[in-house]
Amino acid sequence: MTRFEETRFARESFAAIAVATRSSLEESLHFGAGVVLGADGAVESEIGDASLVVYPRSCLKPMQADAMVAAGLQVATEQLAVACASHSGEPCHLATVRALLAAADLTEDDLANTVSRPYGAAARAVLRAEGVPPSSLQQNCSGKHAAMLATCRVNGWPIDGYLAVEHPLQQMINAHIELLTSEPVAYIGIDGCGAPTQAFSLRGLARAFGALARGSQVATAMTRHPELVGGTDRDVTDWMRAVPGLVAKEGAAAVMAGALPDGRSFAYKIADATDNARKVVMLEALRLLGVDAATVAANEQIANVAVLGHGQPIGRLVALEWSERR
């Protein structure tokens, strides 16, 4: 079977997951795949094929951070939170990354992630207006890279080449990901920031988040500092503030994963990589996860995506129901 044929087969793994209406008529349909696991790891709900292999992208960051903690990384709680982040590049994010680097006797010059402006529009505008050039520090993955460098320091591994797949750091992270997912990594690619990015099933992704949520240092850091994991007006930050104990992380190309402290977990991907569809599907994932309906209803605006006509809301993008196996 060729790689092209594998991709074609993957199309059959997706099901209708979100629909947009305009003036009461359904206008657009998004497809996706997802799974909800119970505290025992059993599949409770599914849409599409939960065995679909995906690149979780930045959903990997809590798993990578957990691997680094297991390898001896000891940093302040807020620094561990930013290691899990796709941060907006706000002052609090940049200061925390700098502190993480300084604690390991490192500087911004040691970062090898892609040079970029901040992910957050407001932070990006401020730095552009101030004439600050793009940098690796501003890029949303700089916390992860700072933690990777600090982990190399702890273990006596070389700083140079820390992003290479064969580097001891990346080999250790790969093995830890397989431990958390309870399955082998299917592919290793290169992420937008330059780091290796592993691919495995959505079920494995949900399983890993369930394991992390059960009292790991990573879960503690993320739930104590959700503002460092995302930023101002970021849905991942708002949901972790709204739902007690929720550990959640989004990834590029419309992937989302999360879990509650008892290990109930979910993971999903939008087939066409539409981020707005990712946002609204979170409501269905939380409902199936068993989050209190009143809590979800009170915070539904976090996932509100309006369809506009002449600048006014005249429709909505909403999630469709998944099948349940309870």
CSV table of N, CA, C and O in Angstrom, one decimal, residues 142-193:
chain,number,residue,atom,x,y,z
A,142,SER,N,8.4,28.4,22.7
A,142,SER,CA,9.7,28.6,23.4
A,142,SER,C,9.8,28.0,24.8
A,142,SER,O,10.9,27.7,25.2
A,143,GLY,N,8.7,27.9,25.5
A,143,GLY,CA,8.7,27.3,26.8
A,143,GLY,C,9.1,25.8,26.7
A,143,GLY,O,9.9,25.3,27.5
A,144,LYS,N,8.6,25.1,25.7
A,144,LYS,CA,8.9,23.7,25.5
A,144,LYS,C,10.4,23.6,25.2
A,144,LYS,O,11.1,22.7,25.8
A,145,HIS,N,10.9,24.4,24.3
A,145,HIS,CA,12.3,24.4,24.0
A,145,HIS,C,13.2,24.7,25.1
A,145,HIS,O,14.3,24.1,25.3
A,146,ALA,N,12.8,25.7,25.9
A,146,ALA,CA,13.6,26.1,27.1
A,146,ALA,C,13.7,24.9,28.0
A,146,ALA,O,14.8,24.6,28.6
A,147,ALA,N,12.6,24.2,28.2
A,147,ALA,CA,12.6,23.0,29.1
A,147,ALA,C,13.5,21.9,28.5
A,147,ALA,O,14.1,21.2,29.2
A,148,MET,N,13.4,21.7,27.2
A,148,MET,CA,14.3,20.7,26.6
A,148,MET,C,15.7,21.0,26.8
A,148,MET,O,16.5,20.1,27.2
A,149,LEU,N,16.1,22.2,26.7
A,149,LEU,CA,17.5,22.6,26.9
A,149,LEU,C,17.9,22.4,28.4
A,149,LEU,O,19.0,21.9,28.7
A,150,ALA,N,17.0,22.8,29.3
A,150,ALA,CA,17.2,22.6,30.7
A,150,ALA,C,17.4,21.1,31.1
A,150,ALA,O,18.2,20.7,31.9
A,151,THR,N,16.6,20.3,30.4
A,151,THR,CA,16.7,18.8,30.6
A,151,THR,C,18.0,18.3,30.1
A,151,THR,O,18.6,17.4,30.8
A,152,CYS,N,18.5,18.8,29.0
A,152,CYS,CA,19.9,18.4,28.6
A,152,CYS,C,20.9,18.8,29.6
A,152,CYS,O,21.8,18.0,29.9
A,153,ARG,N,20.8,20.0,30.2
A,153,ARG,CA,21.7,20.4,31.2
A,153,ARG,C,21.7,19.4,32.4
A,153,ARG,O,22.8,19.0,32.9
A,154,VAL,N,20.6,19.0,32.8
A,154,VAL,CA,20.4,18.1,34.0
A,154,VAL,C,21.1,16.8,33.7
A,154,VAL,O,21.7,16.2,34.6
A,155,ASN,N,21.0,16.3,32.5
A,155,ASN,CA,21.5,15.0,32.2
A,155,ASN,C,22.9,15.0,31.5
A,155,ASN,O,23.4,13.9,31.2
A,156,GLY,N,23.5,16.1,31.3
A,156,GLY,CA,24.8,16.2,30.7
A,156,GLY,C,24.8,15.9,29.2
A,156,GLY,O,25.8,15.5,28.7
A,157,TRP,N,23.6,16.0,28.6
A,157,TRP,CA,23.5,15.8,27.2
A,157,TRP,C,23.9,17.1,26.4
A,157,TRP,O,23.8,18.2,26.9
A,158,PRO,N,24.4,16.9,25.2
A,158,PRO,CA,24.8,18.1,24.4
A,158,PRO,C,23.6,19.1,24.1
A,158,PRO,O,22.5,18.6,23.8
A,159,ILE,N,23.9,20.4,24.2
A,159,ILE,CA,22.9,21.4,23.9
A,159,ILE,C,22.8,21.4,22.3
A,159,ILE,O,21.6,21.5,21.8
A,160,ASP,N,23.9,21.4,21.7
A,160,ASP,CA,23.8,21.5,20.2
A,160,ASP,C,23.1,20.2,19.7
A,160,ASP,O,23.4,19.1,20.1
A,161,GLY,N,22.3,20.5,18.7
A,161,GLY,CA,21.6,19.4,18.1
A,161,GLY,C,20.5,18.7,18.9
A,161,GLY,O,20.1,17.6,18.6
A,162,TYR,N,19.9,19.5,19.9
A,162,TYR,CA,18.9,18.9,20.8
A,162,TYR,C,17.6,18.5,20.1
A,162,TYR,O,16.8,17.8,20.6
A,163,LEU,N,17.4,19.1,18.9
A,163,LEU,CA,16.2,18.8,18.1
A,163,LEU,C,16.3,17.6,17.2
A,163,LEU,O,15.3,17.2,16.6
A,164,ALA,N,17.5,17.0,17.1
A,164,ALA,CA,17.6,15.9,16.2
A,164,ALA,C,16.9,14.6,16.8
A,164,ALA,O,17.0,14.4,18.0
A,165,VAL,N,16.3,13.9,15.9
A,165,VAL,CA,15.5,12.7,16.3
A,165,VAL,C,16.4,11.7,17.1
A,165,VAL,O,16.0,11.1,18.1
A,166,GLU,N,17.7,11.6,16.7
A,166,GLU,CA,18.6,10.7,17.4
A,166,GLU,C,19.2,11.2,18.6
A,166,GLU,O,19.9,10.5,19.3
A,167,HIS,N,19.0,12.5,19.0
A,167,HIS,CA,19.5,13.0,20.2
A,167,HIS,C,19.0,12.3,21.4
A,167,HIS,O,17.8,11.9,21.4
A,168,PRO,N,19.8,12.1,22.5
A,168,PRO,CA,19.3,11.4,23.7
A,168,PRO,C,18.0,12.0,24.3
A,168,PRO,O,17.1,11.2,24.8
A,169,LEU,N,17.9,13.3,24.2
A,169,LEU,CA,16.6,13.9,24.7
A,169,LEU,C,15.4,13.5,24.0
A,169,LEU,O,14.4,13.1,24.6
A,170,GLN,N,15.5,13.5,22.6
A,170,GLN,CA,14.4,13.1,21.8
A,170,GLN,C,14.1,11.6,21.9
A,170,GLN,O,12.9,11.2,21.8
A,171,GLN,N,15.1,10.8,22.0
A,171,GLN,CA,14.9,9.4,22.2
A,171,GLN,C,14.2,9.1,23.5
A,171,GLN,O,13.3,8.2,23.5
A,172,MET,N,14.6,9.8,24.5
A,172,MET,CA,13.9,9.6,25.8
A,172,MET,C,12.4,10.1,25.8
A,172,MET,O,11.5,9.4,26.3
A,173,ILE,N,12.2,11.2,25.1
A,173,ILE,CA,10.8,11.7,25.0
A,173,ILE,C,9.9,10.7,24.2
A,173,ILE,O,8.8,10.4,24.6
A,174,ASN,N,10.5,10.2,23.1
A,174,ASN,CA,9.8,9.2,22.3
A,174,ASN,C,9.4,8.0,23.1
A,174,ASN,O,8.2,7.5,23.0
A,175,ALA,N,10.3,7.5,23.9
A,175,ALA,CA,10.0,6.3,24.7
A,175,ALA,C,8.9,6.6,25.7
A,175,ALA,O,8.1,5.8,26.0
A,176,HIS,N,9.0,7.8,26.3
A,176,HIS,CA,8.0,8.2,27.3
A,176,HIS,C,6.6,8.3,26.7
A,176,HIS,O,5.6,8.0,27.4
A,177,ILE,N,6.5,8.9,25.5
A,177,ILE,CA,5.2,9.0,24.8
A,177,ILE,C,4.6,7.6,24.6
A,177,ILE,O,3.4,7.4,24.8
A,178,GLU,N,5.4,6.7,24.2
A,178,GLU,CA,4.9,5.3,24.0
A,178,GLU,C,4.4,4.7,25.3
A,178,GLU,O,3.4,4.0,25.4
A,179,LEU,N,5.1,5.1,26.4
A,179,LEU,CA,4.6,4.6,27.8
A,179,LEU,C,3.3,5.2,28.1
A,179,LEU,O,2.4,4.5,28.6
A,180,LEU,N,3.1,6.5,27.9
A,180,LEU,CA,1.8,7.2,28.2
A,180,LEU,C,0.7,6.7,27.3
A,180,LEU,O,-0.5,6.6,27.8
A,181,THR,N,1.0,6.5,26.0
A,181,THR,CA,-0.1,6.1,25.1
A,181,THR,C,-0.4,4.6,25.1
A,181,THR,O,-1.4,4.2,24.6
A,182,SER,N,0.5,3.9,25.6
A,182,SER,CA,0.4,2.4,25.6
A,182,SER,C,0.4,1.9,24.2
A,182,SER,O,-0.3,0.9,23.9
A,183,GLU,N,1.1,2.5,23.3
A,183,GLU,CA,1.1,2.0,21.9
A,183,GLU,C,2.4,2.6,21.2
A,183,GLU,O,2.9,3.6,21.7
A,184,PRO,N,2.9,1.9,20.2
A,184,PRO,CA,4.1,2.4,19.5
A,184,PRO,C,3.8,3.7,18.7
A,184,PRO,O,2.7,3.9,18.2
A,185,VAL,N,4.8,4.6,18.7
A,185,VAL,CA,4.7,5.7,17.8
A,185,VAL,C,4.7,5.3,16.3
A,185,VAL,O,5.5,4.5,15.9
A,186,ALA,N,3.7,5.8,15.6
A,186,ALA,CA,3.6,5.3,14.2
A,186,ALA,C,4.5,6.1,13.2
A,186,ALA,O,5.0,5.5,12.3
A,187,TYR,N,4.6,7.3,13.4
A,187,TYR,CA,5.5,8.2,12.6
A,187,TYR,C,6.1,9.3,13.4
A,187,TYR,O,5.6,9.6,14.5
A,188,ILE,N,7.3,9.8,13.0
A,188,ILE,CA,7.9,10.9,13.6
A,188,ILE,C,8.1,11.9,12.5
A,188,ILE,O,8.8,11.7,11.5
A,189,GLY,N,7.5,13.1,12.6
A,189,GLY,CA,7.7,14.2,11.7
A,189,GLY,C,8.4,15.4,12.3
A,189,GLY,O,8.9,15.2,13.4
A,190,ILE,N,8.5,16.5,11.6
A,190,ILE,CA,9.1,17.7,12.2
A,190,ILE,C,8.0,18.7,12.4
A,190,ILE,O,7.2,19.0,11.4
A,191,ASP,N,7.8,19.3,13.6
A,191,ASP,CA,6.8,20.2,13.9
A,191,ASP,C,7.2,21.6,13.4
A,191,ASP,O,8.3,21.9,13.0
A,192,GLY,N,6.2,22.5,13.5
A,192,GLY,CA,6.5,23.9,13.0
A,192,GLY,C,7.6,24.6,13.7
A,192,GLY,O,8.3,25.5,13.1
A,193,CYS,N,7.8,24.2,14.9
A,193,CYS,CA,8.9,24.8,15.7
A,193,CYS,C,10.2,24.2,15.5
A,193,CYS,O,11.2,24.7,16.0
